Amino acid sequence: MVIENIITNVKDMENKLEDYHIEKVYLESSDLLKRIQRVTTDHNREIGIRLKDNQELHVGDVLYQDDDNLIVIDVLPEELLVILPRSLKEMGDIAHQLGNRHLPAQFEEDSMIVQYDYLVEELLSSQGIPFTRKKRKVGQAFRHVGHSHG
C-alpha cells in the first residue's frame, strides 16, 4: 500500500475512535518531516508513504480509513529538556544562547522544550535556569531552520 495523501486527523473526525480498529505507525519526531518513507504499523503491515504537495505528517494523521479500520500516525517518546524560565529576561537570555547554537525549540504555555543535549543541560545548570529532563512525546517535529552567518 502506498499513501500519497493524508485523509484527515483524528482530532477532526466526527465519528468516535472507539468505532474503529486502529493500527498505529510509530515514528521518530524527525520522521514527521519526511515526505517519502517506508514504515511498518504496530500490526506489522508495511506501508509506503509518498506525500504530494509538500505535505507533512502530524500526530493523529489518518493514512488509511475504511468502515472499520484506521491507520494513524503517532510518535515515539524522546528525551527532552523542559526549560521553565522565571522571567521574560531569563527567557530571552536562554533563547538567545540556544539560538546561537541553532537549536530548534518548541513552546508550551510557560515552558521552552528542546531535544536533550548534555551541553545544554550543563548550560542550564551552570546558569541556574530551572529545567526538567523528561522522556515524552512531542506533537510536532523539531524543525531546523537553514541559516548562514555570511
mmCIF file of C-alpha atoms in Angstrom:
data_model
loop_
_atom_site.group_PDB
_atom_site.id
_atom_site.type_symbol
_atom_site.label_atom_id
_atom_site.label_comp_id
_atom_site.label_asym_id
_atom_site.label_seq_id
_atom_site.Cartn_x
_atom_site.Cartn_y
_atom_site.Cartn_z
ATOM 1 C CA MET A 1 0.000 0.000 0.000
ATOM 2 C CA VAL A 2 1.326 3.448 -0.934
ATOM 3 C CA ILE A 3 -0.124 6.513 0.775
ATOM 4 C CA GLU A 4 0.006 9.758 -1.201
ATOM 5 C CA ASN A 5 -2.402 11.926 0.813
ATOM 6 C CA ILE A 6 -3.384 12.364 4.423
ATOM 7 C CA ILE A 7 -7.096 11.649 4.796
ATOM 8 C CA THR A 8 -7.744 13.673 7.958
ATOM 9 C CA ASN A 9 -6.537 13.951 11.534
ATOM 10 C CA VAL A 10 -8.250 12.069 14.359
ATOM 11 C CA LYS A 11 -8.939 15.355 16.170
ATOM 12 C CA ASP A 12 -11.057 16.452 13.172
ATOM 13 C CA MET A 13 -13.055 13.238 12.848
ATOM 14 C CA GLU A 14 -16.768 13.290 13.565
ATOM 15 C CA ASN A 15 -17.022 9.535 14.197
ATOM 16 C CA LYS A 16 -15.885 8.152 17.528
ATOM 17 C CA LEU A 17 -12.493 6.481 17.501
ATOM 18 C CA GLU A 18 -13.979 3.611 19.525
ATOM 19 C CA ASP A 19 -15.900 2.656 16.366
ATOM 20 C CA TYR A 20 -12.634 1.702 14.609
ATOM 21 C CA HIS A 21 -9.871 -0.840 14.893
ATOM 22 C CA ILE A 22 -6.755 1.357 14.988
ATOM 23 C CA GLU A 23 -3.310 0.459 13.694
ATOM 24 C CA LYS A 24 -0.549 2.901 14.511
ATOM 25 C CA VAL A 25 2.625 3.890 12.725
ATOM 26 C CA TYR A 26 5.166 4.982 15.350
ATOM 27 C CA LEU A 27 7.782 7.424 14.073
ATOM 28 C CA GLU A 28 10.663 9.427 15.482
ATOM 29 C CA SER A 29 9.547 13.072 15.580
ATOM 30 C CA SER A 30 12.139 13.938 12.907
ATOM 31 C CA ASP A 31 10.469 11.443 10.544
ATOM 32 C CA LEU A 32 7.312 13.580 10.539
ATOM 33 C CA LEU A 33 9.138 15.892 8.116
ATOM 34 C CA LYS A 34 9.936 13.156 5.585
ATOM 35 C CA ARG A 35 7.639 13.098 2.570
ATOM 36 C CA ILE A 36 8.892 9.727 1.289
ATOM 37 C CA GLN A 37 9.482 6.754 3.585
ATOM 38 C CA ARG A 38 8.667 3.107 4.181
ATOM 39 C CA VAL A 39 7.066 2.370 7.549
ATOM 40 C CA THR A 40 5.598 -0.573 9.430
ATOM 41 C CA THR A 41 2.440 -0.439 11.538
ATOM 42 C CA ASP A 42 2.196 -1.928 15.013
ATOM 43 C CA HIS A 43 0.412 -4.835 13.261
ATOM 44 C CA ASN A 44 3.453 -5.453 11.002
ATOM 45 C CA ARG A 45 1.823 -4.067 7.854
ATOM 46 C CA GLU A 46 4.364 -2.366 5.568
ATOM 47 C CA ILE A 47 3.285 0.931 4.044
ATOM 48 C CA GLY A 48 4.977 3.277 1.635
ATOM 49 C CA ILE A 49 4.412 6.973 2.181
ATOM 50 C CA ARG A 50 4.911 9.362 -0.731
ATOM 51 C CA LEU A 51 3.187 12.623 0.165
ATOM 52 C CA LYS A 52 2.404 15.163 -2.519
ATOM 53 C CA ASP A 53 2.371 18.959 -2.429
ATOM 54 C CA ASN A 54 4.857 19.471 0.432
ATOM 55 C CA GLN A 55 2.553 17.866 2.996
ATOM 56 C CA GLU A 56 3.998 16.981 6.400
ATOM 57 C CA LEU A 57 2.892 14.329 8.834
ATOM 58 C CA HIS A 58 1.432 15.234 12.223
ATOM 59 C CA VAL A 59 0.498 13.143 15.228
ATOM 60 C CA GLY A 60 -3.006 11.797 14.654
ATOM 61 C CA ASP A 61 -2.911 11.940 10.855
ATOM 62 C CA VAL A 62 -5.039 9.219 9.291
ATOM 63 C CA LEU A 63 -3.234 7.445 6.452
ATOM 64 C CA TYR A 64 -5.948 4.878 5.733
ATOM 65 C CA GLN A 65 -9.622 4.594 6.612
ATOM 66 C CA ASP A 66 -12.398 2.175 5.767
ATOM 67 C CA ASP A 67 -15.655 1.373 7.573
ATOM 68 C CA ASP A 68 -13.911 -0.494 10.395
ATOM 69 C CA ASN A 69 -10.193 0.394 10.347
ATOM 70 C CA LEU A 70 -7.827 3.332 10.657
ATOM 71 C CA ILE A 71 -4.073 3.612 10.250
ATOM 72 C CA VAL A 72 -2.858 6.572 12.305
ATOM 73 C CA ILE A 73 0.484 8.356 12.816
ATOM 74 C CA ASP A 74 1.952 8.555 16.336
ATOM 75 C CA VAL A 75 5.426 9.439 17.630
ATOM 76 C CA LEU A 76 7.818 7.677 19.929
ATOM 77 C CA PRO A 77 8.769 9.333 23.219
ATOM 78 C CA GLU A 78 12.134 11.095 23.237
ATOM 79 C CA GLU A 79 14.461 12.686 25.762
ATOM 80 C CA LEU A 80 13.645 16.363 26.199
ATOM 81 C CA LEU A 81 14.688 19.304 28.316
ATOM 82 C CA VAL A 82 11.703 21.317 29.521
ATOM 83 C CA ILE A 83 13.016 24.767 30.405
ATOM 84 C CA LEU A 84 10.981 26.833 32.868
ATOM 85 C CA PRO A 85 12.307 30.414 32.858
ATOM 86 C CA ARG A 86 11.205 32.561 35.801
ATOM 87 C CA SER A 87 11.147 35.873 33.935
ATOM 88 C CA LEU A 88 10.991 37.346 30.465
ATOM 89 C CA LYS A 89 14.667 38.355 30.761
ATOM 90 C CA GLU A 90 15.701 34.805 31.695
ATOM 91 C CA MET A 91 13.621 33.501 28.780
ATOM 92 C CA GLY A 92 15.285 35.934 26.375
ATOM 93 C CA ASP A 93 18.768 35.105 27.638
ATOM 94 C CA ILE A 94 18.406 31.355 27.270
ATOM 95 C CA ALA A 95 16.539 31.650 23.935
ATOM 96 C CA HIS A 96 19.396 33.790 22.607
ATOM 97 C CA GLN A 97 22.036 31.284 23.727
ATOM 98 C CA LEU A 98 20.133 28.337 22.280
ATOM 99 C CA GLY A 99 19.504 30.267 19.066
ATOM 100 C CA ASN A 100 23.244 30.833 18.693
ATOM 101 C CA ARG A 101 23.574 27.037 18.718
ATOM 102 C CA HIS A 102 20.828 26.782 16.058
ATOM 103 C CA LEU A 103 18.900 24.517 18.426
ATOM 104 C CA PRO A 104 15.209 24.239 17.486
ATOM 105 C CA ALA A 105 12.721 24.753 20.299
ATOM 106 C CA GLN A 106 9.013 24.378 20.900
ATOM 107 C CA PHE A 107 6.915 26.374 23.327
ATOM 108 C CA GLU A 108 4.064 25.212 25.556
ATOM 109 C CA GLU A 109 2.447 27.652 27.970
ATOM 110 C CA ASP A 110 5.358 28.980 30.087
ATOM 111 C CA SER A 111 7.973 26.441 29.025
ATOM 112 C CA MET A 112 10.517 26.024 26.243
ATOM 113 C CA ILE A 113 11.137 22.466 25.052
ATOM 114 C CA VAL A 114 14.321 21.297 23.330
ATOM 115 C CA GLN A 115 15.683 17.887 22.454
ATOM 116 C CA TYR A 116 18.043 16.547 25.096
ATOM 117 C CA ASP A 117 21.657 17.628 24.770
ATOM 118 C CA TYR A 118 24.118 17.204 27.615
ATOM 119 C CA LEU A 119 25.814 20.519 26.750
ATOM 120 C CA VAL A 120 22.517 22.378 27.021
ATOM 121 C CA GLU A 121 21.811 20.582 30.297
ATOM 122 C CA GLU A 122 25.208 21.775 31.609
ATOM 123 C CA LEU A 123 24.498 25.336 30.391
ATOM 124 C CA LEU A 124 21.125 25.449 32.135
ATOM 125 C CA SER A 125 22.592 24.030 35.354
ATOM 126 C CA SER A 126 25.531 26.457 35.353
ATOM 127 C CA GLN A 127 23.201 29.433 34.894
ATOM 128 C CA GLY A 128 20.686 28.228 37.476
ATOM 129 C CA ILE A 129 17.813 28.162 34.988
ATOM 130 C CA PRO A 130 15.067 25.766 36.111
ATOM 131 C CA PHE A 131 14.505 22.776 33.845
ATOM 132 C CA THR A 132 13.490 19.147 33.953
ATOM 133 C CA ARG A 133 14.629 16.239 31.824
ATOM 134 C CA LYS A 134 11.703 14.140 30.604
ATOM 135 C CA LYS A 135 11.059 11.358 28.168
ATOM 136 C CA ARG A 136 7.806 12.102 26.369
ATOM 137 C CA LYS A 137 6.120 12.529 23.010
ATOM 138 C CA VAL A 138 6.096 15.797 21.103
ATOM 139 C CA GLY A 139 3.212 16.850 18.886
ATOM 140 C CA GLN A 140 5.380 18.110 16.040
ATOM 141 C CA ALA A 141 8.865 17.681 14.701
ATOM 142 C CA PHE A 142 11.696 19.933 15.822
ATOM 143 C CA ARG A 143 12.406 21.932 12.691
ATOM 144 C CA HIS A 144 15.916 23.121 11.944
ATOM 145 C CA VAL A 145 15.864 26.404 10.085
ATOM 146 C CA GLY A 146 18.515 26.823 7.424
ATOM 147 C CA HIS A 147 20.735 29.815 8.152
ATOM 148 C CA SER A 148 24.194 31.077 7.416
ATOM 149 C CA HIS A 149 26.294 33.778 9.048
ATOM 150 C CA GLY A 150 27.582 35.324 5.872
#
